[in-house]
PDB file of C-alpha atoms and ligand atoms in Angstrom:
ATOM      1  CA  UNK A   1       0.000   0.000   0.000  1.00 39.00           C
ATOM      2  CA  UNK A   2       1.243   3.449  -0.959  1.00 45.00           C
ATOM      3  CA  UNK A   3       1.609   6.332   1.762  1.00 42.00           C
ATOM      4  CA  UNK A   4      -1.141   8.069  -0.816  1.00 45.00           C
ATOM      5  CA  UNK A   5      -3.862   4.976  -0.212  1.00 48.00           C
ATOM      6  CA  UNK A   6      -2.692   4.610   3.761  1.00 42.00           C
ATOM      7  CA  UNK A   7      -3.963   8.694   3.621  1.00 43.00           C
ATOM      8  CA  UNK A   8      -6.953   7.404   2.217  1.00 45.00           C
ATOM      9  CA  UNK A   9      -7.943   4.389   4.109  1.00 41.00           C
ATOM     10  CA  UNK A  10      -6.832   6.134   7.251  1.00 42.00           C
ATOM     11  CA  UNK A  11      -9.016   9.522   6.647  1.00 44.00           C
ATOM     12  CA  UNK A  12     -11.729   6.659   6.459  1.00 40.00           C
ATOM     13  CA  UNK A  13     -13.781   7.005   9.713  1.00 40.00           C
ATOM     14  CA  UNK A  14     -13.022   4.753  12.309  1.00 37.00           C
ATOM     15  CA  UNK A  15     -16.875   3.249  12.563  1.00 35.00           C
ATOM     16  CA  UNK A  16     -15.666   2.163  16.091  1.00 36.00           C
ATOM     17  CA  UNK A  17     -17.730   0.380  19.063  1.00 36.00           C
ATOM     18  CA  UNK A  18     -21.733   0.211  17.680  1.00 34.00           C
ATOM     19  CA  UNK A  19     -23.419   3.173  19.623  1.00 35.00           C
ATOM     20  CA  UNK A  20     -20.247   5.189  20.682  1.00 35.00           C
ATOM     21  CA  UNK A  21     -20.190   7.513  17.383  1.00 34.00           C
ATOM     22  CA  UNK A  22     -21.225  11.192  16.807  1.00 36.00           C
ATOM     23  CA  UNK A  23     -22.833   9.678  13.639  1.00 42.00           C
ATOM     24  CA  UNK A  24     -23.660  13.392  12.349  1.00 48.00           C
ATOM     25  CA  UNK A  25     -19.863  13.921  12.243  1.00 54.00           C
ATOM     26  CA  UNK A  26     -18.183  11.167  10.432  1.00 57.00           C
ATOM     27  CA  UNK A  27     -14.827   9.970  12.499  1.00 61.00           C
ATOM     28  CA  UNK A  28     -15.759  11.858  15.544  1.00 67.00           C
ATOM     29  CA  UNK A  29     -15.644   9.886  18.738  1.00 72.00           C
ATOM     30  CA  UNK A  30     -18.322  11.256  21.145  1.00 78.00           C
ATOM     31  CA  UNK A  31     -16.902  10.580  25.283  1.00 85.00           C
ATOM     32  CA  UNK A  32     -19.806   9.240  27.101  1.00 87.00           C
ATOM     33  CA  UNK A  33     -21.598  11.866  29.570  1.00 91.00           C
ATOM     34  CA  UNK A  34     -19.860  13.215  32.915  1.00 93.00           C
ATOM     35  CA  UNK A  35     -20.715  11.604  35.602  1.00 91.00           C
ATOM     36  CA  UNK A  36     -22.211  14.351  38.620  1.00 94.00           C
ATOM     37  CA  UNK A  37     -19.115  16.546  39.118  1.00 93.00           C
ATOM     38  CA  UNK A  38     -17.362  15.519  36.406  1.00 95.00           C
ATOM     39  CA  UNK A  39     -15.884  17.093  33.132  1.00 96.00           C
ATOM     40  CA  UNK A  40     -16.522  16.032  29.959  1.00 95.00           C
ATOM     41  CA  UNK A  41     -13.927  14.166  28.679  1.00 96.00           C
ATOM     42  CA  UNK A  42     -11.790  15.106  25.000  1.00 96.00           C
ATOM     43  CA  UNK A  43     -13.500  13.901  22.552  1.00 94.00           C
ATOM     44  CA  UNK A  44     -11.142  11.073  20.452  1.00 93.00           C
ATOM     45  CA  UNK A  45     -10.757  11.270  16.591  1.00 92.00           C
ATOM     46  CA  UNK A  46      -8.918   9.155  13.885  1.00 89.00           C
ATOM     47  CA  UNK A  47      -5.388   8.641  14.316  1.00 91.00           C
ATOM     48  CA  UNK A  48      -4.541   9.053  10.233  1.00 88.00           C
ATOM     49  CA  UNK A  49      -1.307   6.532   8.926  1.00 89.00           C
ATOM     50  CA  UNK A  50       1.138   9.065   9.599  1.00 93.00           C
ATOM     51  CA  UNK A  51       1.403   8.155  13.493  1.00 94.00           C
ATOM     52  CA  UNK A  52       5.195   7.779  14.275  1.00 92.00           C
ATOM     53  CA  UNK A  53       6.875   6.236  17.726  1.00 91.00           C
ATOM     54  CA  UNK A  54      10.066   7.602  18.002  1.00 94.00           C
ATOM     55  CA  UNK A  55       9.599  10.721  18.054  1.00 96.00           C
ATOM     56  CA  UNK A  56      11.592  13.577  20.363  1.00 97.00           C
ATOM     57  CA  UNK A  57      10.961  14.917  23.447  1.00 98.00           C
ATOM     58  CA  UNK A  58      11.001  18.337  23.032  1.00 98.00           C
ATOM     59  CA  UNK A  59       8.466  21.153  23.586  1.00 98.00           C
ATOM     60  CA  UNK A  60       9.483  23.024  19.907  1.00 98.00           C
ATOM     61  CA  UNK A  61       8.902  21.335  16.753  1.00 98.00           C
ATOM     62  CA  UNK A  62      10.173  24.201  14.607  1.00 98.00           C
ATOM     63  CA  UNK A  63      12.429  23.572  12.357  1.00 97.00           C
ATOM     64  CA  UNK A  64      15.219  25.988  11.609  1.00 97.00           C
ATOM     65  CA  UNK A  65      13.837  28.834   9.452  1.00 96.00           C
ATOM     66  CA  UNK A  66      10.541  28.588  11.238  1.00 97.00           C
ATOM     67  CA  UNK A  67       8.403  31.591  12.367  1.00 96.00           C
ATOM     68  CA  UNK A  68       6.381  30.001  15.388  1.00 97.00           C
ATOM     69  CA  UNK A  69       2.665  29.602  13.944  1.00 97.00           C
ATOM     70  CA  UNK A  70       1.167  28.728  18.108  1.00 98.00           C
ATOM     71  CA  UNK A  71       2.201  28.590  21.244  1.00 98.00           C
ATOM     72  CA  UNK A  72      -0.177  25.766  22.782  1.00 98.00           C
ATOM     73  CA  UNK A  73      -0.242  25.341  26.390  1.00 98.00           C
ATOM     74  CA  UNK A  74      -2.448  23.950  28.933  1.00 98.00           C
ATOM     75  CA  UNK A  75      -3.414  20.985  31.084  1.00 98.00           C
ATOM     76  CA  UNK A  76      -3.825  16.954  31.466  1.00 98.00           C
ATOM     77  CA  UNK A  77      -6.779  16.751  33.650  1.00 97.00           C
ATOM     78  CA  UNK A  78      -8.517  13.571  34.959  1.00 95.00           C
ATOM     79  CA  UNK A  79     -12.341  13.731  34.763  1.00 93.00           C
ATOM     80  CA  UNK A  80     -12.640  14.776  38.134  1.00 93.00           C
ATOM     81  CA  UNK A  81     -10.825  17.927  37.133  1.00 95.00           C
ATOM     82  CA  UNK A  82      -7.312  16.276  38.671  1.00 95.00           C
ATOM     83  CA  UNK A  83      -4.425  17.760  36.992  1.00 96.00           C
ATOM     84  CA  UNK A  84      -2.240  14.137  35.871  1.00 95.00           C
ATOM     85  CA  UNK A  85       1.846  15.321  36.222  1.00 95.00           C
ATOM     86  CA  UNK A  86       3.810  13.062  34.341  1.00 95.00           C
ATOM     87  CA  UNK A  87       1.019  12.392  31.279  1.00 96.00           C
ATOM     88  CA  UNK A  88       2.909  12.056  28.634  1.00 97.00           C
ATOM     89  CA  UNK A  89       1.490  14.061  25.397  1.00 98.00           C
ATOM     90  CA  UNK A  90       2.399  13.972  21.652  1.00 98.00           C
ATOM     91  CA  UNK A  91       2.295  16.257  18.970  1.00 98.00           C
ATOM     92  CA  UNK A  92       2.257  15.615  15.176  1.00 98.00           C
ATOM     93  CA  UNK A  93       1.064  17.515  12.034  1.00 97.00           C
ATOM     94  CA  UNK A  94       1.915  18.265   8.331  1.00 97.00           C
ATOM     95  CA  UNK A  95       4.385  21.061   7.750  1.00 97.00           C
ATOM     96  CA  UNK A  96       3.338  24.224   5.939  1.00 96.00           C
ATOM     97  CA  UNK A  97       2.355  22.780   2.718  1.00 95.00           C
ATOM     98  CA  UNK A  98       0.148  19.942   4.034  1.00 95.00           C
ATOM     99  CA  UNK A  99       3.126  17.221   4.305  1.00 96.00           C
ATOM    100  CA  UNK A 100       4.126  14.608   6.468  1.00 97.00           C
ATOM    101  CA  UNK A 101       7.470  13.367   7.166  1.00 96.00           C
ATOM    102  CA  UNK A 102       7.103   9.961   7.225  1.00 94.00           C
ATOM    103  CA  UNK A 103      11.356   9.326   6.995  1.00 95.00           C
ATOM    104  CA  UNK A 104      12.373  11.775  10.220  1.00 96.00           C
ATOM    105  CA  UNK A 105      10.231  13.426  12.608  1.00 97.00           C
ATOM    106  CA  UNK A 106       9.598  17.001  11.457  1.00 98.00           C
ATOM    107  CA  UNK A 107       7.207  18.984  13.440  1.00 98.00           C
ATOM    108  CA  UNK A 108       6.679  15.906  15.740  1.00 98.00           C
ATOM    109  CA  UNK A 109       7.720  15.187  19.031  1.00 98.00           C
ATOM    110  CA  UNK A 110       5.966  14.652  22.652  1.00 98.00           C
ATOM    111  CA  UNK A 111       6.278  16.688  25.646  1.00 98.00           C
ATOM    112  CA  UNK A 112       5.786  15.707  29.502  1.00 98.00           C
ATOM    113  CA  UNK A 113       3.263  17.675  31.873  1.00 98.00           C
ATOM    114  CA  UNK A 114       5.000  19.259  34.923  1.00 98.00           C
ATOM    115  CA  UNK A 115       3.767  18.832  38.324  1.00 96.00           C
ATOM    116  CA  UNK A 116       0.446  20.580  38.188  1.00 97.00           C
ATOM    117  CA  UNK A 117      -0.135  18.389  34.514  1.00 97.00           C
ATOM    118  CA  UNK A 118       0.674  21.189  32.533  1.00 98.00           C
ATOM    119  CA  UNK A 119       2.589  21.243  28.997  1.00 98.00           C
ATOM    120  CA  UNK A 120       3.119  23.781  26.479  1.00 98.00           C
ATOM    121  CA  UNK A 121       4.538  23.252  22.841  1.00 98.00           C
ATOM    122  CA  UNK A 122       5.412  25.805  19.947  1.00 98.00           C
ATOM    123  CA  UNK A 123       5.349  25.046  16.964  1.00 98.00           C
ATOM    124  CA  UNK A 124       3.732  26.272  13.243  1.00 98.00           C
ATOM    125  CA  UNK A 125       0.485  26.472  11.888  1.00 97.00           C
ATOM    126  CA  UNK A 126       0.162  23.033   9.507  1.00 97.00           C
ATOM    127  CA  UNK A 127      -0.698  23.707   5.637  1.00 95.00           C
ATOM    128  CA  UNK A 128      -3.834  22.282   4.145  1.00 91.00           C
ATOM    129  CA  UNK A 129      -3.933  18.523   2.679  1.00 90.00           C
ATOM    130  CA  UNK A 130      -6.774  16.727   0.847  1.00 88.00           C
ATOM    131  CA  UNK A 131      -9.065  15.365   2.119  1.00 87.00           C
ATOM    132  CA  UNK A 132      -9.216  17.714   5.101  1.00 89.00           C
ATOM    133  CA  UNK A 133     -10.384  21.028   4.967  1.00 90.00           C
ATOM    134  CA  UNK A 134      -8.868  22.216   8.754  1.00 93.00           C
ATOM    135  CA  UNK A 135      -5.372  23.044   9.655  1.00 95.00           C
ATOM    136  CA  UNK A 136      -4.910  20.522  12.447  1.00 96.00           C
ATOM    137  CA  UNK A 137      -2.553  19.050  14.554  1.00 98.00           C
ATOM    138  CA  UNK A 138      -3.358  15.413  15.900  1.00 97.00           C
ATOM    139  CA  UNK A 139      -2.079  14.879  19.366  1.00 98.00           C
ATOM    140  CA  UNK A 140      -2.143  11.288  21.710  1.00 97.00           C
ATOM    141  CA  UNK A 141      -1.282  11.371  25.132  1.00 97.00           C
ATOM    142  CA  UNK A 142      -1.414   8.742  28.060  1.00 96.00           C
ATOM    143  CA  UNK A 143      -1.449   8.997  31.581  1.00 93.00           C
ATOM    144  CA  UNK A 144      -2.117   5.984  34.019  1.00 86.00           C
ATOM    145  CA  UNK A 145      -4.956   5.488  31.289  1.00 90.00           C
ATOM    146  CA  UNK A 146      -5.758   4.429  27.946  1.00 90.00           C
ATOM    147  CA  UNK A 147      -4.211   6.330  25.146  1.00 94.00           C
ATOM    148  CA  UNK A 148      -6.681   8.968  23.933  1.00 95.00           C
ATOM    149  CA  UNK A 149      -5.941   9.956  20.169  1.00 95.00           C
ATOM    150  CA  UNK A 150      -7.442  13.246  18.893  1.00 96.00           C
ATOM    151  CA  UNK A 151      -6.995  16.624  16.861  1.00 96.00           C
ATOM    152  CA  UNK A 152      -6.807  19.584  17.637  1.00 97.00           C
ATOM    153  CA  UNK A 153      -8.303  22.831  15.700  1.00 96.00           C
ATOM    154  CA  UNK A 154      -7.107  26.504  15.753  1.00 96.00           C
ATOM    155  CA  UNK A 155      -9.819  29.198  16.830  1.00 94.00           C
ATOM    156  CA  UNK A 156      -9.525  32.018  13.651  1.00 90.00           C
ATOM    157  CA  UNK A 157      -8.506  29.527  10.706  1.00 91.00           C
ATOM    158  CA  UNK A 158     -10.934  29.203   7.839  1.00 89.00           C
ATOM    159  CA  UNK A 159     -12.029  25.748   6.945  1.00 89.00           C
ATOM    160  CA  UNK A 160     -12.799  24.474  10.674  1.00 90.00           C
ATOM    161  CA  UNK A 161     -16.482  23.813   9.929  1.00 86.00           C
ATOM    162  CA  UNK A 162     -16.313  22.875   6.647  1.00 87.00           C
ATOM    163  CA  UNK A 163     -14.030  18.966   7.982  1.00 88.00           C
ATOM    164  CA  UNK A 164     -15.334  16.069   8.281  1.00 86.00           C
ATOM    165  CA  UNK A 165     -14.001  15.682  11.845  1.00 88.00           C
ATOM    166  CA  UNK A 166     -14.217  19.282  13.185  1.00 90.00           C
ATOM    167  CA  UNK A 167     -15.319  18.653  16.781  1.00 90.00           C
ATOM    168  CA  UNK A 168     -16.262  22.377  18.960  1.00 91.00           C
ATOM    169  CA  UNK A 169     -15.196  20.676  21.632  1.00 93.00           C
ATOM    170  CA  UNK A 170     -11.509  20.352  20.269  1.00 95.00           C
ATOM    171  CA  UNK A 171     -11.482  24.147  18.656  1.00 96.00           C
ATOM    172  CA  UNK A 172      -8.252  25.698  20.785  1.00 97.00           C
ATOM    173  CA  UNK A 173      -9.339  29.741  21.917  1.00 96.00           C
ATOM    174  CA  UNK A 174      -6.643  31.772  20.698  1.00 96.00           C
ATOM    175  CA  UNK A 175      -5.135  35.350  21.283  1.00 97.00           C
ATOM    176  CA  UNK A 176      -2.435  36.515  18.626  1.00 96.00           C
ATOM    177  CA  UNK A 177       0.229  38.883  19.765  1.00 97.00           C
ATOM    178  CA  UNK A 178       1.875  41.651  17.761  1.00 97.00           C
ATOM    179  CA  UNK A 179       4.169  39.510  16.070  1.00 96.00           C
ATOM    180  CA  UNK A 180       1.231  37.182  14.555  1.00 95.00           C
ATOM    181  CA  UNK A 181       2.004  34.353  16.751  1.00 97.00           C
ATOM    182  CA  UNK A 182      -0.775  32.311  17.902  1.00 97.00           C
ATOM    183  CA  UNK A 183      -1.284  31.477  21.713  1.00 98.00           C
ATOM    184  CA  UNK A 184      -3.967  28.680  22.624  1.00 98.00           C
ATOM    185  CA  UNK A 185      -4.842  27.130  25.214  1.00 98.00           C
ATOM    186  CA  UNK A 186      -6.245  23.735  25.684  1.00 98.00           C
ATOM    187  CA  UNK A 187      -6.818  21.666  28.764  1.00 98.00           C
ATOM    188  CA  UNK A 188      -7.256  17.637  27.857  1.00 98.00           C
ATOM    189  CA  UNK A 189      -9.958  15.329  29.854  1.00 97.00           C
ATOM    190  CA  UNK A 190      -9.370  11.762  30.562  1.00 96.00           C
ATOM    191  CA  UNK A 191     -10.435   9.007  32.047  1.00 92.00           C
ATOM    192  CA  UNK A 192      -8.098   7.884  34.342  1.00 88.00           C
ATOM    193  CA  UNK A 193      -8.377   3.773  35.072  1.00 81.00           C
ATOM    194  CA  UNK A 194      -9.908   2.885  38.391  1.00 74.00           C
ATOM    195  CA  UNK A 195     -10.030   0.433  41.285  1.00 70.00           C
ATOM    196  CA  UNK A 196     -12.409  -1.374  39.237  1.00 74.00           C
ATOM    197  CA  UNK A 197     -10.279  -2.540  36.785  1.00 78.00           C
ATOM    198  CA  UNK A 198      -7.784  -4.885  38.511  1.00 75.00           C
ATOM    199  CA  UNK A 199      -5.411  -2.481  39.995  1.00 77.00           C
ATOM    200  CA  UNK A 200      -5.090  -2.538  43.977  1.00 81.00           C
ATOM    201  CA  UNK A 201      -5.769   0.061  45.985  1.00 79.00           C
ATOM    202  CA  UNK A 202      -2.252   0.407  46.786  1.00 82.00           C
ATOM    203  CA  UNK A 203      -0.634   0.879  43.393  1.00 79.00           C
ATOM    204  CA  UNK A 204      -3.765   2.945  42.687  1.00 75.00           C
ATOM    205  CA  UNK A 205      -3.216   5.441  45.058  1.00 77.00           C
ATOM    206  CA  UNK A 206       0.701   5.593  44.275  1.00 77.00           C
ATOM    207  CA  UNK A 207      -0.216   6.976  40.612  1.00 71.00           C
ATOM    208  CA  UNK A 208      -3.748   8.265  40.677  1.00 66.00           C
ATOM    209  CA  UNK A 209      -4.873  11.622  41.864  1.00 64.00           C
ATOM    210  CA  UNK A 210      -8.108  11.947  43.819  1.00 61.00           C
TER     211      UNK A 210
HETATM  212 FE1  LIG B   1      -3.705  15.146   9.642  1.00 71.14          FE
END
Protein backbone atom coordinates (compact mmCIF):
# COMPACT_ATOMS: atom_id res chain seq x y z
CA UNK A 1 0.00 0.00 0.00
CA UNK A 2 1.24 3.45 -0.96
CA UNK A 3 1.61 6.33 1.76
CA UNK A 4 -1.14 8.07 -0.82
CA UNK A 5 -3.86 4.98 -0.21
CA UNK A 6 -2.69 4.61 3.76
CA UNK A 7 -3.96 8.69 3.62
CA UNK A 8 -6.95 7.40 2.22
CA UNK A 9 -7.94 4.39 4.11
CA UNK A 10 -6.83 6.13 7.25
CA UNK A 11 -9.02 9.52 6.65
CA UNK A 12 -11.73 6.66 6.46
CA UNK A 13 -13.78 7.00 9.71
CA UNK A 14 -13.02 4.75 12.31
CA UNK A 15 -16.87 3.25 12.56
CA UNK A 16 -15.67 2.16 16.09
CA UNK A 17 -17.73 0.38 19.06
CA UNK A 18 -21.73 0.21 17.68
CA UNK A 19 -23.42 3.17 19.62
CA UNK A 20 -20.25 5.19 20.68
CA UNK A 21 -20.19 7.51 17.38
CA UNK A 22 -21.23 11.19 16.81
CA UNK A 23 -22.83 9.68 13.64
CA UNK A 24 -23.66 13.39 12.35
CA UNK A 25 -19.86 13.92 12.24
CA UNK A 26 -18.18 11.17 10.43
CA UNK A 27 -14.83 9.97 12.50
CA UNK A 28 -15.76 11.86 15.54
CA UNK A 29 -15.64 9.89 18.74
CA UNK A 30 -18.32 11.26 21.14
CA UNK A 31 -16.90 10.58 25.28
CA UNK A 32 -19.81 9.24 27.10
CA UNK A 33 -21.60 11.87 29.57
CA UNK A 34 -19.86 13.21 32.91
CA UNK A 35 -20.72 11.60 35.60
CA UNK A 36 -22.21 14.35 38.62
CA UNK A 37 -19.12 16.55 39.12
CA UNK A 38 -17.36 15.52 36.41
CA UNK A 39 -15.88 17.09 33.13
CA UNK A 40 -16.52 16.03 29.96
CA UNK A 41 -13.93 14.17 28.68
CA UNK A 42 -11.79 15.11 25.00
CA UNK A 43 -13.50 13.90 22.55
CA UNK A 44 -11.14 11.07 20.45
CA UNK A 45 -10.76 11.27 16.59
CA UNK A 46 -8.92 9.15 13.89
CA UNK A 47 -5.39 8.64 14.32
CA UNK A 48 -4.54 9.05 10.23
CA UNK A 49 -1.31 6.53 8.93
CA UNK A 50 1.14 9.06 9.60
CA UNK A 51 1.40 8.15 13.49
CA UNK A 52 5.20 7.78 14.27
CA UNK A 53 6.88 6.24 17.73
CA UNK A 54 10.07 7.60 18.00
CA UNK A 55 9.60 10.72 18.05
CA UNK A 56 11.59 13.58 20.36
CA UNK A 57 10.96 14.92 23.45
CA UNK A 58 11.00 18.34 23.03
CA UNK A 59 8.47 21.15 23.59
CA UNK A 60 9.48 23.02 19.91
CA UNK A 61 8.90 21.34 16.75
CA UNK A 62 10.17 24.20 14.61
CA UNK A 63 12.43 23.57 12.36
CA UNK A 64 15.22 25.99 11.61
CA UNK A 65 13.84 28.83 9.45
CA UNK A 66 10.54 28.59 11.24
CA UNK A 67 8.40 31.59 12.37
CA UNK A 68 6.38 30.00 15.39
CA UNK A 69 2.66 29.60 13.94
CA UNK A 70 1.17 28.73 18.11
CA UNK A 71 2.20 28.59 21.24
CA UNK A 72 -0.18 25.77 22.78
CA UNK A 73 -0.24 25.34 26.39
CA UNK A 74 -2.45 23.95 28.93
CA UNK A 75 -3.41 20.98 31.08
CA UNK A 76 -3.82 16.95 31.47
CA UNK A 77 -6.78 16.75 33.65
CA UNK A 78 -8.52 13.57 34.96
CA UNK A 79 -12.34 13.73 34.76
CA UNK A 80 -12.64 14.78 38.13
CA UNK A 81 -10.83 17.93 37.13
CA UNK A 82 -7.31 16.28 38.67
CA UNK A 83 -4.42 17.76 36.99
CA UNK A 84 -2.24 14.14 35.87
CA UNK A 85 1.85 15.32 36.22
CA UNK A 86 3.81 13.06 34.34
CA UNK A 87 1.02 12.39 31.28
CA UNK A 88 2.91 12.06 28.63
CA UNK A 89 1.49 14.06 25.40
CA UNK A 90 2.40 13.97 21.65
CA UNK A 91 2.30 16.26 18.97
CA UNK A 92 2.26 15.61 15.18
CA UNK A 93 1.06 17.52 12.03
CA UNK A 94 1.92 18.27 8.33
CA UNK A 95 4.38 21.06 7.75
CA UNK A 96 3.34 24.22 5.94
CA UNK A 97 2.35 22.78 2.72
CA UNK A 98 0.15 19.94 4.03
CA UNK A 99 3.13 17.22 4.30
CA UNK A 100 4.13 14.61 6.47
CA UNK A 101 7.47 13.37 7.17
CA UNK A 102 7.10 9.96 7.22
CA UNK A 103 11.36 9.33 6.99
CA UNK A 104 12.37 11.78 10.22
CA UNK A 105 10.23 13.43 12.61
CA UNK A 106 9.60 17.00 11.46
CA UNK A 107 7.21 18.98 13.44
CA UNK A 108 6.68 15.91 15.74
CA UNK A 109 7.72 15.19 19.03
CA UNK A 110 5.97 14.65 22.65
CA UNK A 111 6.28 16.69 25.65
CA UNK A 112 5.79 15.71 29.50
CA UNK A 113 3.26 17.68 31.87
CA UNK A 114 5.00 19.26 34.92
CA UNK A 115 3.77 18.83 38.32
CA UNK A 116 0.45 20.58 38.19
CA UNK A 117 -0.14 18.39 34.51
CA UNK A 118 0.67 21.19 32.53
CA UNK A 119 2.59 21.24 29.00
CA UNK A 120 3.12 23.78 26.48
CA UNK A 121 4.54 23.25 22.84
CA UNK A 122 5.41 25.80 19.95
CA UNK A 123 5.35 25.05 16.96
CA UNK A 124 3.73 26.27 13.24
CA UNK A 125 0.48 26.47 11.89
CA UNK A 126 0.16 23.03 9.51
CA UNK A 127 -0.70 23.71 5.64
CA UNK A 128 -3.83 22.28 4.14
CA UNK A 129 -3.93 18.52 2.68
CA UNK A 130 -6.77 16.73 0.85
CA UNK A 131 -9.07 15.36 2.12
CA UNK A 132 -9.22 17.71 5.10
CA UNK A 133 -10.38 21.03 4.97
CA UNK A 134 -8.87 22.22 8.75
CA UNK A 135 -5.37 23.04 9.65
CA UNK A 136 -4.91 20.52 12.45
CA UNK A 137 -2.55 19.05 14.55
CA UNK A 138 -3.36 15.41 15.90
CA UNK A 139 -2.08 14.88 19.37
CA UNK A 140 -2.14 11.29 21.71
CA UNK A 141 -1.28 11.37 25.13
CA UNK A 142 -1.41 8.74 28.06
CA UNK A 143 -1.45 9.00 31.58
CA UNK A 144 -2.12 5.98 34.02
CA UNK A 145 -4.96 5.49 31.29
CA UNK A 146 -5.76 4.43 27.95
CA UNK A 147 -4.21 6.33 25.15
CA UNK A 148 -6.68 8.97 23.93
CA UNK A 149 -5.94 9.96 20.17
CA UNK A 150 -7.44 13.25 18.89
CA UNK A 151 -6.99 16.62 16.86
CA UNK A 152 -6.81 19.58 17.64
CA UNK A 153 -8.30 22.83 15.70
CA UNK A 154 -7.11 26.50 15.75
CA UNK A 155 -9.82 29.20 16.83
CA UNK A 156 -9.53 32.02 13.65
CA UNK A 157 -8.51 29.53 10.71
CA UNK A 158 -10.93 29.20 7.84
CA UNK A 159 -12.03 25.75 6.95
CA UNK A 160 -12.80 24.47 10.67
CA UNK A 161 -16.48 23.81 9.93
CA UNK A 162 -16.31 22.88 6.65
CA UNK A 163 -14.03 18.97 7.98
CA UNK A 164 -15.33 16.07 8.28
CA UNK A 165 -14.00 15.68 11.85
CA UNK A 166 -14.22 19.28 13.19
CA UNK A 167 -15.32 18.65 16.78
CA UNK A 168 -16.26 22.38 18.96
CA UNK A 169 -15.20 20.68 21.63
CA UNK A 170 -11.51 20.35 20.27
CA UNK A 171 -11.48 24.15 18.66
CA UNK A 172 -8.25 25.70 20.78
CA UNK A 173 -9.34 29.74 21.92
CA UNK A 174 -6.64 31.77 20.70
CA UNK A 175 -5.13 35.35 21.28
CA UNK A 176 -2.44 36.52 18.63
CA UNK A 177 0.23 38.88 19.77
CA UNK A 178 1.88 41.65 17.76
CA UNK A 179 4.17 39.51 16.07
CA UNK A 180 1.23 37.18 14.55
CA UNK A 181 2.00 34.35 16.75
CA UNK A 182 -0.78 32.31 17.90
CA UNK A 183 -1.28 31.48 21.71
CA UNK A 184 -3.97 28.68 22.62
CA UNK A 185 -4.84 27.13 25.21
CA UNK A 186 -6.25 23.74 25.68
CA UNK A 187 -6.82 21.67 28.76
CA UNK A 188 -7.26 17.64 27.86
CA UNK A 189 -9.96 15.33 29.85
CA UNK A 190 -9.37 11.76 30.56
CA UNK A 191 -10.44 9.01 32.05
CA UNK A 192 -8.10 7.88 34.34
CA UNK A 193 -8.38 3.77 35.07
CA UNK A 194 -9.91 2.89 38.39
CA UNK A 195 -10.03 0.43 41.28
CA UNK A 196 -12.41 -1.37 39.24
CA UNK A 197 -10.28 -2.54 36.79
CA UNK A 198 -7.78 -4.88 38.51
CA UNK A 199 -5.41 -2.48 39.99
CA UNK A 200 -5.09 -2.54 43.98
CA UNK A 201 -5.77 0.06 45.98
CA UNK A 202 -2.25 0.41 46.79
CA UNK A 203 -0.63 0.88 43.39
CA UNK A 204 -3.76 2.94 42.69
CA UNK A 205 -3.22 5.44 45.06
CA UNK A 206 0.70 5.59 44.28
CA UNK A 207 -0.22 6.98 40.61
CA UNK A 208 -3.75 8.27 40.68
CA UNK A 209 -4.87 11.62 41.86
CA UNK A 210 -8.11 11.95 43.82
FE1 LIG B 1 -3.70 15.15 9.64
Amino acid sequence: MTVGEQARAGDKPDRGEPGVMAGKTPGVRETPPPGPGELQQTPQEIEGPFFRLGAPQRSSLLEPGDKPGVILSGRVLNERGTPIPGAVVNFWSSDLYGNYDMVGYRYTGYVVTDEAGRYEVTTVIPGYYQPRNARHIHVKLQAVSRPVTTQLYFEGEPGNTDDEYYHPALLVPCTVDDAGVKHGTYDFVIKQITEEENVTAESLAARVGP
